[in-house]
Coordinates of C-alpha atoms and ligand atoms in Angstrom, one line a residue:
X228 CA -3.3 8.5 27.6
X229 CA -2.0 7.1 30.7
X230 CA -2.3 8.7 33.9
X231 CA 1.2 9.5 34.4
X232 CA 0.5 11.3 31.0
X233 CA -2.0 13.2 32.9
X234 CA -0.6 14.0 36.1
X235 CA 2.7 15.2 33.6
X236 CA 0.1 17.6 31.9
X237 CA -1.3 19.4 34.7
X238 CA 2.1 20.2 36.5
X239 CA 3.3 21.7 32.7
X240 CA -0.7 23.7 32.4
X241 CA -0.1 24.8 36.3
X242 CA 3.3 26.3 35.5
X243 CA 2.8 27.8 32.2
X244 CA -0.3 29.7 33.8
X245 CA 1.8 30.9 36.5
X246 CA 4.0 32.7 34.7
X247 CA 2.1 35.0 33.2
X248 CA -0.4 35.6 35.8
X249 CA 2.7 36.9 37.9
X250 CA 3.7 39.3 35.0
X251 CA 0.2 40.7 34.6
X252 CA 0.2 42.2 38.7
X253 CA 1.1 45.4 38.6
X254 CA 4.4 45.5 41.0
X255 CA 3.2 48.6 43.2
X256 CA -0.1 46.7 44.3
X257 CA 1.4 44.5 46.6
X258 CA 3.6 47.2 48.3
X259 CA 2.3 50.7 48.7
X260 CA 4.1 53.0 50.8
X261 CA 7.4 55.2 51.0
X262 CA 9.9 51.9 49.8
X263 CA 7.7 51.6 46.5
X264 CA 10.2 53.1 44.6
X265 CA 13.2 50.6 46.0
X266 CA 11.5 47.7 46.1
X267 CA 9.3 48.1 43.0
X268 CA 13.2 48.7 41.0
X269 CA 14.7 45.3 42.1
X270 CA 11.4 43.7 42.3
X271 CA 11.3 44.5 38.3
X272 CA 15.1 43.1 37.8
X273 CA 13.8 39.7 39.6
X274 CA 10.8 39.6 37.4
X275 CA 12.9 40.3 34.1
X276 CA 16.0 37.5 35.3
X277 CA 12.9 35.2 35.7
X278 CA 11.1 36.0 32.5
X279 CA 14.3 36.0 30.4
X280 CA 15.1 32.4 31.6
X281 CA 11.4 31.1 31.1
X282 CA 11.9 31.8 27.6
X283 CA 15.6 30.4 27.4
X284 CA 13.8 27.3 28.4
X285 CA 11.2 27.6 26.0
X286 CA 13.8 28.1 23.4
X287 CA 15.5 25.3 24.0
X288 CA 12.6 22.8 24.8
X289 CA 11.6 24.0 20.8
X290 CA 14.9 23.0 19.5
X291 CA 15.2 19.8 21.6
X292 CA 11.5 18.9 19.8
X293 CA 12.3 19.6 16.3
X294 CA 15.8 17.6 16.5
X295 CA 14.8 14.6 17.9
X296 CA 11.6 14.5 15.6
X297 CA 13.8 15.2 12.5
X298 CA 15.7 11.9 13.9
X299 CA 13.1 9.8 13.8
X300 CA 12.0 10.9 10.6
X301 CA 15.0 9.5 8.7
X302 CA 15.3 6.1 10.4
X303 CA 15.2 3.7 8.0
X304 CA 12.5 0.9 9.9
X305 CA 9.6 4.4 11.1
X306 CA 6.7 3.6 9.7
X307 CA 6.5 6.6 8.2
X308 CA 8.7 6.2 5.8
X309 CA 8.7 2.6 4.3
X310 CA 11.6 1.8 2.5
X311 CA 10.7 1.6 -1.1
X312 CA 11.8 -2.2 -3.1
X313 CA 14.5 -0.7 -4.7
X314 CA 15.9 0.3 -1.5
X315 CA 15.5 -3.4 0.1
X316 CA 17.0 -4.6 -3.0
X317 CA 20.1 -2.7 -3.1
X318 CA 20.5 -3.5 1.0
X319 CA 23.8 -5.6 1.8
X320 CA 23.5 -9.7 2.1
X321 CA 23.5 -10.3 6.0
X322 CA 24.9 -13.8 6.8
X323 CA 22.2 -16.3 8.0
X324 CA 21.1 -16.7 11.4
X325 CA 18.9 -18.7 13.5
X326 CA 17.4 -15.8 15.1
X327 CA 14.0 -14.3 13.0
X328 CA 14.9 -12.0 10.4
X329 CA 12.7 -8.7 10.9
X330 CA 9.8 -8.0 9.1
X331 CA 10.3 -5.2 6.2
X332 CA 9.3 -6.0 2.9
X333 CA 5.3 -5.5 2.1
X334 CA 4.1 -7.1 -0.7
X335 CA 2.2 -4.5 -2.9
X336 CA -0.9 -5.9 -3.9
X337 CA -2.4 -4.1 -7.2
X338 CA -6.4 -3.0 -6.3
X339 CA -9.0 -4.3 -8.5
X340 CA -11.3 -1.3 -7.8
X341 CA -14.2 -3.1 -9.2
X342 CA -14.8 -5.8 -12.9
X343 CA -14.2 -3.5 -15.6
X344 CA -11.9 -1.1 -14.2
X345 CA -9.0 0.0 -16.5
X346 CA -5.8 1.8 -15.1
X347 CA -2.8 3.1 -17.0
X348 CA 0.2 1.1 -16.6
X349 CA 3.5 2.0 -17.9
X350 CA 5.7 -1.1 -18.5
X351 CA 7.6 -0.3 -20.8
X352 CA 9.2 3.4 -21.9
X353 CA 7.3 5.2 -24.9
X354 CA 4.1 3.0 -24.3
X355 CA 1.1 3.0 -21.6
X356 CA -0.7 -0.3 -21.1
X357 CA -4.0 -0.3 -20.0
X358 CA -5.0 -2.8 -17.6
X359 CA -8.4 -4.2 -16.7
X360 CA -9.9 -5.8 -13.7
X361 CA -11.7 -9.0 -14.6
X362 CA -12.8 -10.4 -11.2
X363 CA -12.3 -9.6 -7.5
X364 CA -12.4 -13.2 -6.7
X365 CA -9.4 -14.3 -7.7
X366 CA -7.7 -10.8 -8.3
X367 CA -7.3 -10.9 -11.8
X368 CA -6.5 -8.5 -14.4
X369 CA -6.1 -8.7 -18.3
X370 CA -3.5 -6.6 -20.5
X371 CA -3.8 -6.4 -24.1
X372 CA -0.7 -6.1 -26.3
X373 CA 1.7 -7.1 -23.1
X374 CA 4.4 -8.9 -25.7
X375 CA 4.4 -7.8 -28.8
X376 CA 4.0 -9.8 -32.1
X377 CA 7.9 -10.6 -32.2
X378 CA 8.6 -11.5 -28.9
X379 CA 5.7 -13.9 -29.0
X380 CA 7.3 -15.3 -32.5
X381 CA 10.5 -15.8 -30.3
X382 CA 8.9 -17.5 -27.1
X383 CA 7.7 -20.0 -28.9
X384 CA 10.7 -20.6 -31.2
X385 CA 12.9 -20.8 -28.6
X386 CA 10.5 -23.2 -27.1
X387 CA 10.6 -25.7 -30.2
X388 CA 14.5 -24.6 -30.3
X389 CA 14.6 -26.4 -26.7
X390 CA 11.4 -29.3 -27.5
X391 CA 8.7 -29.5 -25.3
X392 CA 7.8 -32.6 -23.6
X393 CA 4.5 -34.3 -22.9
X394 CA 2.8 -32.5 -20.1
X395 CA 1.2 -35.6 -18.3
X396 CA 2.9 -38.9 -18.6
X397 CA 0.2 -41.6 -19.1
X398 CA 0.2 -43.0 -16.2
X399 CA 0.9 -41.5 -12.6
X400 CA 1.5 -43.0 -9.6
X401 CA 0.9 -42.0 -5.9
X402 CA -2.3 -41.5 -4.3
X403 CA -2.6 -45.3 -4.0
X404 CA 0.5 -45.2 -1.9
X405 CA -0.9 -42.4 0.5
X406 CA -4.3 -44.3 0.9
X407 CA -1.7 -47.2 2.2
X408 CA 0.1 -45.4 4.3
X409 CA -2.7 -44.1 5.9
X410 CA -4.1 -47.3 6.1
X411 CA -7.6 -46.5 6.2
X412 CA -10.5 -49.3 6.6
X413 CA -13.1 -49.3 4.0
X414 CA -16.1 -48.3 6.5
X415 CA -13.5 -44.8 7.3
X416 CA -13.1 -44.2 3.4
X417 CA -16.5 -44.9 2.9
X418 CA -17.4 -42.0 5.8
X419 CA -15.4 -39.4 4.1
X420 CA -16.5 -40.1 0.9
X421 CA -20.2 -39.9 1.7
X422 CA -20.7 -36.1 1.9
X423 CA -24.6 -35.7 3.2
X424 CA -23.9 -39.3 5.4
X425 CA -27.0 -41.2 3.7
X426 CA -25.2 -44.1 4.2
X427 CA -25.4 -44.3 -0.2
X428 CA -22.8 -43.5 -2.4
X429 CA -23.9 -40.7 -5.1
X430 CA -21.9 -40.2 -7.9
X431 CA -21.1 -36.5 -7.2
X432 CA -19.6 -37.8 -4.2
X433 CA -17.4 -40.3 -5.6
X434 CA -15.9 -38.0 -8.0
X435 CA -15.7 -35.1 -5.3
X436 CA -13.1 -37.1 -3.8
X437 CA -11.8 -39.1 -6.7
X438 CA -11.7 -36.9 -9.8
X439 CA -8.3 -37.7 -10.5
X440 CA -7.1 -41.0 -10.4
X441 CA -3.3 -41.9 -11.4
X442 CA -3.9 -38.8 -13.7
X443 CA -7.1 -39.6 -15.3
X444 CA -10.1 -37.9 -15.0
X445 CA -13.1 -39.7 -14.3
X446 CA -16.5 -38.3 -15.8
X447 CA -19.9 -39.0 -14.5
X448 CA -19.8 -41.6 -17.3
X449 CA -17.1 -43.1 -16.7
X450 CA -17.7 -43.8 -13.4
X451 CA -21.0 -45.9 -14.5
X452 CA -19.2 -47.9 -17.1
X453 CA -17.1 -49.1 -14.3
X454 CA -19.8 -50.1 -11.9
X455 CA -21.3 -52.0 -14.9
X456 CA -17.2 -53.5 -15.8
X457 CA -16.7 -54.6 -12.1
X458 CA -20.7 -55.5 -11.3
X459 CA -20.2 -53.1 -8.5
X460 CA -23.5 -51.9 -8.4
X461 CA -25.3 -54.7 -7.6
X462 CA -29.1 -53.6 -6.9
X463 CA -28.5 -51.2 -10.3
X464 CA -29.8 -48.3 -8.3
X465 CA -26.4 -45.8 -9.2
X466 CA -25.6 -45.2 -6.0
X467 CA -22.7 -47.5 -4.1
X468 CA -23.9 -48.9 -0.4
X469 CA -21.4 -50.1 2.5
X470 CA -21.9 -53.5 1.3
X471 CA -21.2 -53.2 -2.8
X472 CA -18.1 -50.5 -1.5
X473 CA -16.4 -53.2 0.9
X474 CA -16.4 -55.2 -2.7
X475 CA -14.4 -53.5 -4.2
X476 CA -10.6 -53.5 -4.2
X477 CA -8.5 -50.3 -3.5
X478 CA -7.8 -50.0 -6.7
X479 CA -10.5 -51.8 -8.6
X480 CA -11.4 -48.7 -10.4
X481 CA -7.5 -47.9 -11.4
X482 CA -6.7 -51.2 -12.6
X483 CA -10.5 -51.2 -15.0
X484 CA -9.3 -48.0 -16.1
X485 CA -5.7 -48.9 -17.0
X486 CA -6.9 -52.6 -18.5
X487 CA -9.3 -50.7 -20.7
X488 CA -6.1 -48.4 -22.2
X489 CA -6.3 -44.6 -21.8
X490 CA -6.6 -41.8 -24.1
X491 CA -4.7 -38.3 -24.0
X492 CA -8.5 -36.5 -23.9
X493 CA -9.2 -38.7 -21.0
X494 CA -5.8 -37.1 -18.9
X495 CA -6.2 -34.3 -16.6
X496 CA -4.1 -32.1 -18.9
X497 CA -3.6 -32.6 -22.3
X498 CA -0.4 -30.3 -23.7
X499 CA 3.2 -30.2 -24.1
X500 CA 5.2 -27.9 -22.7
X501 CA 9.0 -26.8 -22.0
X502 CA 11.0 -24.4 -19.3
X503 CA 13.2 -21.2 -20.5
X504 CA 15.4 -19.7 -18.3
X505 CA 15.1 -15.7 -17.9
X506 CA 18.2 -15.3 -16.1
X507 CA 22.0 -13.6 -17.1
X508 CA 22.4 -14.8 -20.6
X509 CA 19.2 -15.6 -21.8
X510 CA 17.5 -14.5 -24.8
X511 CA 17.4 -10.9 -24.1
X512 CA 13.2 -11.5 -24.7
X513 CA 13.0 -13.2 -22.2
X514 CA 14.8 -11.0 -19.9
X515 CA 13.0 -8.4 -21.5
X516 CA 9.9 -10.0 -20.3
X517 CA 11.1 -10.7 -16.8
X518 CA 11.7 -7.2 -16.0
X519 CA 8.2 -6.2 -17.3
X520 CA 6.6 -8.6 -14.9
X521 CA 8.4 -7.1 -12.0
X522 CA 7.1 -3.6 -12.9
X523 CA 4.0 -4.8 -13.4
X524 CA 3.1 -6.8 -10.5
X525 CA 5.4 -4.2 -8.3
X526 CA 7.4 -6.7 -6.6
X527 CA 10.7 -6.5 -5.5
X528 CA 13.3 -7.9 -8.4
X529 CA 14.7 -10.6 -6.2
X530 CA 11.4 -12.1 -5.8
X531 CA 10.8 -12.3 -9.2
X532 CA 14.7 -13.5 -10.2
X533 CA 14.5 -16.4 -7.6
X534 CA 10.9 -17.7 -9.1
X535 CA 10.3 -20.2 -11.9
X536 CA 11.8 -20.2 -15.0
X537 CA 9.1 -19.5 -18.0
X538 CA 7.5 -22.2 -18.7
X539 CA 5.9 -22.4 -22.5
X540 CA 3.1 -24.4 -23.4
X541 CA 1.2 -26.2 -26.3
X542 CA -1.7 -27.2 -26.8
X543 CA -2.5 -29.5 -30.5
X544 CA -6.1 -29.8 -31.5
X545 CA -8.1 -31.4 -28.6
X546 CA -5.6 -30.2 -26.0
X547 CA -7.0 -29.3 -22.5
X548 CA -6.5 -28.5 -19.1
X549 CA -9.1 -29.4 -16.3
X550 CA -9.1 -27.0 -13.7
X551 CA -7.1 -26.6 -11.3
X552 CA -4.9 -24.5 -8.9
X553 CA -1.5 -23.2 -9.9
X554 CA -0.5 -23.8 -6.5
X555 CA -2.0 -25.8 -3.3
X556 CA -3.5 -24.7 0.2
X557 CA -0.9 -23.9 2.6
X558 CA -0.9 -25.2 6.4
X559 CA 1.9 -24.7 8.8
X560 CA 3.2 -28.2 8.0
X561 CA 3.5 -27.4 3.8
X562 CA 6.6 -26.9 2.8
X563 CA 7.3 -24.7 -0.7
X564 CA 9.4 -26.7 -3.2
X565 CA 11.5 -23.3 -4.2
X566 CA 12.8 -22.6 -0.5
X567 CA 13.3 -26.2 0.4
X568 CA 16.6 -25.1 1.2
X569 CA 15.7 -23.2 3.4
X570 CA 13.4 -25.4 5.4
X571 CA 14.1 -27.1 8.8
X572 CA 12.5 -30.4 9.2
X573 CA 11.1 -32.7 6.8
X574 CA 7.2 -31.8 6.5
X575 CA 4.7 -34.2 5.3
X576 CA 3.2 -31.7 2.3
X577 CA 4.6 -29.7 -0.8
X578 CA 3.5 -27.4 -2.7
X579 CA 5.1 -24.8 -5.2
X580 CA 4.0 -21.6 -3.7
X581 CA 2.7 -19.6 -6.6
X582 CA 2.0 -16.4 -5.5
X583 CA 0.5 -14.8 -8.2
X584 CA 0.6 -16.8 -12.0
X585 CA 1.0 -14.3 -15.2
X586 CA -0.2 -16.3 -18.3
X587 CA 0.7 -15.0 -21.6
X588 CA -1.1 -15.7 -25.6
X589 CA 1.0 -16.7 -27.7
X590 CA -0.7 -16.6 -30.7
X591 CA -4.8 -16.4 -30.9
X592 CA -6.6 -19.3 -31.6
X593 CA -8.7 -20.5 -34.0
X594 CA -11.3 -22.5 -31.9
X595 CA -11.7 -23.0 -28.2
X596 CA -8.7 -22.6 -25.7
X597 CA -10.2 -20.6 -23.5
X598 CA -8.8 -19.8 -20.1
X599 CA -12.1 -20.7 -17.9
X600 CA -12.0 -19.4 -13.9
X601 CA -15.6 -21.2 -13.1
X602 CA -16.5 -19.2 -10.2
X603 CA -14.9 -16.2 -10.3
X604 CA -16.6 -13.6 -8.0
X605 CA -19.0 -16.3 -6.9
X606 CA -21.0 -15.6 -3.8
X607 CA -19.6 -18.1 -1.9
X608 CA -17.2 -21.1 -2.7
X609 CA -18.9 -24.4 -2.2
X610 CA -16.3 -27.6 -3.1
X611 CA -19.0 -29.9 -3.4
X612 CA -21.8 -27.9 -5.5
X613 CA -18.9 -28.2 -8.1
X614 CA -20.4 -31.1 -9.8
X615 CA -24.1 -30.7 -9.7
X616 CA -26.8 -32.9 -12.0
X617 CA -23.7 -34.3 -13.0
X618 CA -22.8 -31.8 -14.7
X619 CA -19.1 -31.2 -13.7
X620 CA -17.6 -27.1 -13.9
X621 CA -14.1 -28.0 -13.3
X622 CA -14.5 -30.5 -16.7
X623 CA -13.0 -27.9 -19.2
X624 CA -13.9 -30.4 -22.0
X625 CA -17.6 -29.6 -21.3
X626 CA -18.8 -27.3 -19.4
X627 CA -16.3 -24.3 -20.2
X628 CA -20.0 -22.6 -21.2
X629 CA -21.0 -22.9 -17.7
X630 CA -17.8 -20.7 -16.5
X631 CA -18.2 -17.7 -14.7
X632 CA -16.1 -16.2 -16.8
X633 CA -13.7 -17.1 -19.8
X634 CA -10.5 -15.3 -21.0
X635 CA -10.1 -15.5 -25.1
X636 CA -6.8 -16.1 -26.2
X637 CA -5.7 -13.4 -28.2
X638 CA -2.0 -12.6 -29.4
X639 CA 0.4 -10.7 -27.0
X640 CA -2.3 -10.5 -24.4
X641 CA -1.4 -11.2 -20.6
X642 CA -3.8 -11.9 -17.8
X643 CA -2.6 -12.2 -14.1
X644 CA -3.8 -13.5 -10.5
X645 CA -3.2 -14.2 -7.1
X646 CA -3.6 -17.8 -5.8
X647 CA -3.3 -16.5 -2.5
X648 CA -4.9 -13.7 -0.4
X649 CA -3.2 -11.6 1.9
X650 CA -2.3 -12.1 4.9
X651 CA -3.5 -8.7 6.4
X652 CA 0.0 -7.7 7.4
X653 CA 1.6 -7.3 3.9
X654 CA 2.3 -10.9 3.2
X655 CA 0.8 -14.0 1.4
X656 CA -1.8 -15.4 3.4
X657 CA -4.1 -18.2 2.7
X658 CA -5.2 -19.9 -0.6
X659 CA -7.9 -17.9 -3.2
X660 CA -9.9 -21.0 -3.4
X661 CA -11.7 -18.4 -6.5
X662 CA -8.6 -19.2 -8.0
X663 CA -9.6 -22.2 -9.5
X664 CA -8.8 -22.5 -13.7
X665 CA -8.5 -24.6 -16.4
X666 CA -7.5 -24.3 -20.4
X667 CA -10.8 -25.3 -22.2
X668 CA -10.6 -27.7 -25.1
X669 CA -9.1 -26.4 -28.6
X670 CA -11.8 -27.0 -31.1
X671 CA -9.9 -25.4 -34.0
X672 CA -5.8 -25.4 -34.6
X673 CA -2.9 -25.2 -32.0
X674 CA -2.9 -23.3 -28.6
X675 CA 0.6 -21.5 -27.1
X676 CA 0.8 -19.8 -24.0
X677 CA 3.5 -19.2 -21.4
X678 CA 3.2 -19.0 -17.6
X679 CA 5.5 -16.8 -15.8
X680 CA 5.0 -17.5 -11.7
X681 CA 5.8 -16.3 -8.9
X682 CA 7.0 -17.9 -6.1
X683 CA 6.8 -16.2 -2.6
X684 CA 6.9 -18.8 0.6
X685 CA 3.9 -18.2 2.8
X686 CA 6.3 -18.7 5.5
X687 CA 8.2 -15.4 5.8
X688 CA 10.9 -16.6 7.5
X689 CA 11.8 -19.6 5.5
X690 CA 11.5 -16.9 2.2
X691 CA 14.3 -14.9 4.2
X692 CA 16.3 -17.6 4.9
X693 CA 16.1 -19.1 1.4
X694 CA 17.2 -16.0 0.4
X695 CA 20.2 -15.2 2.3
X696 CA 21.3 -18.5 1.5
X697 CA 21.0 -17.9 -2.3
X698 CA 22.5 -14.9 -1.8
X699 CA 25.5 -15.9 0.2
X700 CA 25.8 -19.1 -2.4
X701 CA 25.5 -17.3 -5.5
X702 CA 28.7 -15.6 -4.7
X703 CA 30.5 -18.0 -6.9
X704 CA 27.4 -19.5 -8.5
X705 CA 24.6 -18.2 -11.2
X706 CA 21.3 -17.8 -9.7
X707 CA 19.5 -19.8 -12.4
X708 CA 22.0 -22.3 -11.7
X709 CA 20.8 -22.7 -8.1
X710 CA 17.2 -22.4 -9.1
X711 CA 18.0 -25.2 -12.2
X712 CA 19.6 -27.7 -9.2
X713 CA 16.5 -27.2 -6.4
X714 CA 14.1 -28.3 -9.5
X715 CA 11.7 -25.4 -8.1
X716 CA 9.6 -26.0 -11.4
X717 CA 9.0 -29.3 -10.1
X718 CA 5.1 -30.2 -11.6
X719 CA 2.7 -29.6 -9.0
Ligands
OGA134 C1 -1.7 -23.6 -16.7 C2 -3.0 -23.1 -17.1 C3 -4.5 -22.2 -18.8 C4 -4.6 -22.1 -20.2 O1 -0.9 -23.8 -17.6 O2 -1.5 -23.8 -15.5 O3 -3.9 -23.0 -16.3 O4 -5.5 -21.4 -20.7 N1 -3.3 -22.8 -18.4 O5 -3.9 -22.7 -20.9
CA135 CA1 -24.3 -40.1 0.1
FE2_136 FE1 -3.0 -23.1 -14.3

């Protein structure tokens, strides 16, 4: 309370207690004598005039309170009463403007409670879901029986209907041409490469840094067949010194790698997979499906209309993923590939902004294909104790056993996550580094699952403006049509 406050307070407490303590004397005290009578009469009529307008004013003062709270009740922005998503959805398209849009959507977040926790959900009428929490770190919830046997019979024919294409092409290009433009000397790349500084190359460090090279993944093994292919390791102790590093090329170990030929198994994902659109038009499944993602992750519609498309994936006998995040770390220079549109400037990373990832079982499988989160609800998350004794966790091929936990594929059932935390204000904040997944090898028959994201930028300014924009634009154009020509399902 400030002091004006107070000083306001003691003038009201001094006059209220006036008042009354004038109406308690009894009018004869004061003036005894022969004029009682007289002056007692009109000293009365004073008193009453005075009494009657103290509680005019009091009257009044009530009614002034009770209107202006009632006011300030129904204002649309009080903080007591939060417009619900509906409500922001149904609000008119403003035209876009430099200045900052305000602040008024709050991303519900659904609350884990604790691993094992199962709450009713109703998704669709007639039927109650039941959904259970399988880590804290990442968020992450499983629900049986999300799609039922037919719609997953239709997801995946429409899939084949539309073809699916290799996941990974053979051969990627890039880092190489990153390490050039930051034109680092070998004694620098050596520094960042050697984690504890011994001076000595381990081979958890190499593969720390260089797991994935144009695409492949490199196993412990791997690694050593190429010292012995390039004689890089001269004194034969498996570890790399400043003087057998500054031997090597750039990309000595790319161009062994590539001269030897490459295998699917030895890819960083091994699958095929395809895009179905979910917008006016579609299959009505896969609108179907749409709407039963918004109501269960509780986000506003628009949100959920303006993300990816569906994408459906396979996985033949031997298929994998490594793991992986769905979506990368955000700093204030990262752009997100859906509201490109929307951004200012160029900015010097990308990355597609996956909020939360909803992956659906398409059919169960036989052998393997497990979806492996290696340290979920981990005490703490430690990049480099990733590979320890060589022994690799992110390496779905191997070390899925090693997992913190594993999700079974079964038919119709749908897990979902959040790659990012909040923010603390009712936004998306920073990365879940506990996010971390991978599809672990199929041992027995195929593999199908679908991934349904969603794409909320960071940013909240540049996810208003990308959508005021869509908005304004989709006027006289589709949506989907808009998200199809911004390639937002870009690969990550
Ligand atoms: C993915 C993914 C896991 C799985 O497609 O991004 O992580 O179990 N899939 O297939
Ligand atoms: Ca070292
Ligand atoms: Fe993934």
């Amino acid at each position: 309370m400030t002091d004006k406050t107070e000083a306001e307070d003691a003038i009201t407490n001094s006059a209220s207690r006036s008042a009354p303590s004038r109406l308690r004397r009894p009018p004869g005290e004061r003036l005894p004598g022969p004029k009682t009578n007289v002056c007692s009469r009109s000293y009365f009529v004073v008193v009453m005039v005075f009494f009657h307008v103290y509680i005019i004013n009091v009257i009044v003062l009530l009614l002034y309170v009770h209107y202006s709270s009632g006011q300030e009740d129904s204002r649309p922005d009080s903080p007591r009463h939060a417009p619900s998503s509906d409500e922001q959805n149904q609000q008119a398209p403003r035209p876009p403007s430099k200045a900052p849009l305000p602040r008024h959507i709050f991303l519900p977040r659904i609350e884990g409670i604790r691993v094992g926790h199962v709450q009713k959900v109703s998704l669709v009428p007639g039927k109650v879901h039941e959904m259970r929490t399988l880590s804290l770190k990442p968020l992450l919830f499983e629900i049986p029986g999300f799609l039922s046997e037919d719609e997953c019979r239709i997801v995946m024919q429409l899939a084949q209907l539309k073809g699916l294409m290799e996941s990974q092409l053979m051969v990627q290009d890039g880092q190489e041409e990153l390490a050039k433009e930051l034109d680092l000397s070998p004694e620098e790349i050596f520094s960042l490469l050697d984690i504890n500084q011994d001076g000595q190359l381990q081979l958890h460090e190499i593969l720390t840094h260089s797991r994935v090279r144009d695409g492949i993944w490199l196993t412990p093994e791997n690694l050593q067949e190429i010292y012995v292919g390039l004689n890089a390791d001269k004194d034969g102790n498996g570890l790399l010194s400043l003087e057998e590093f500054r031997l090597l090329s750039v990309d000595a170990f790319q161009r062994f790698l590539l001269q030897r030929g490459v295998k699917r198994s030895q890819l960083v994902r091994n699958s095929q997979h395809t895009w179905l659109y979910q917008g006016k038009g579609a299959h009505q499944v896969l609108q179907d499906i749409k709407t039963r993602v918004t109501r269960l992750t509780r986000l506003p519609s628009t949100l959920v209309d303006l993300s990816e498309p569906l994408q459906v994936v396979r996985y033949e006998q031997g298929g994998h993923y490594h793991a992986h995040h769905d979506s990368g770390p955000f700093y204030p220079e990262t752009a997100c590939t859906h509201t490109r549109l929307a951004a200012n400037a160029s900015t010097p990373f990308e990355t597609s902004c996956r909020y939360i990832t909803v992956l659906f079982y398409l059919n169960s499988v036989d052998g393997g294909g497990e979806t492996a989160f290696p340290v979920a609800d981990n005490r703490t998350f430690d990049e480099v104790s990733l590979i320890q004794n060589d022994v690799d966790l992110m390496d779905t091929r191997r070390n899925c056993d090693k997992s913190n936990l594993r999700v079974k594929p079964t038919k119709g059932k749908a897990v979902f996550w959040y790659n990012y935390l909040s923010d603390g204000k009712g936004w998306v904040g920073e990365q879940d580094e506990y996010a971390l997944h991978g599809g672990c090898v199929v041992t027995h028959g195929t593999k199908w699952v679908a991934n349904k994201w969603i794409n909320i930028d960071p940013d909240y300014q540049r996810q208003a403006r990308f959508e005021q924009l869509v908005s304004h634009q989709s006027e006289d154009e589709d949506d989907e049509d808009l998200i199809m020509n911004s390639d937002a399902h870009q690969e990550l």
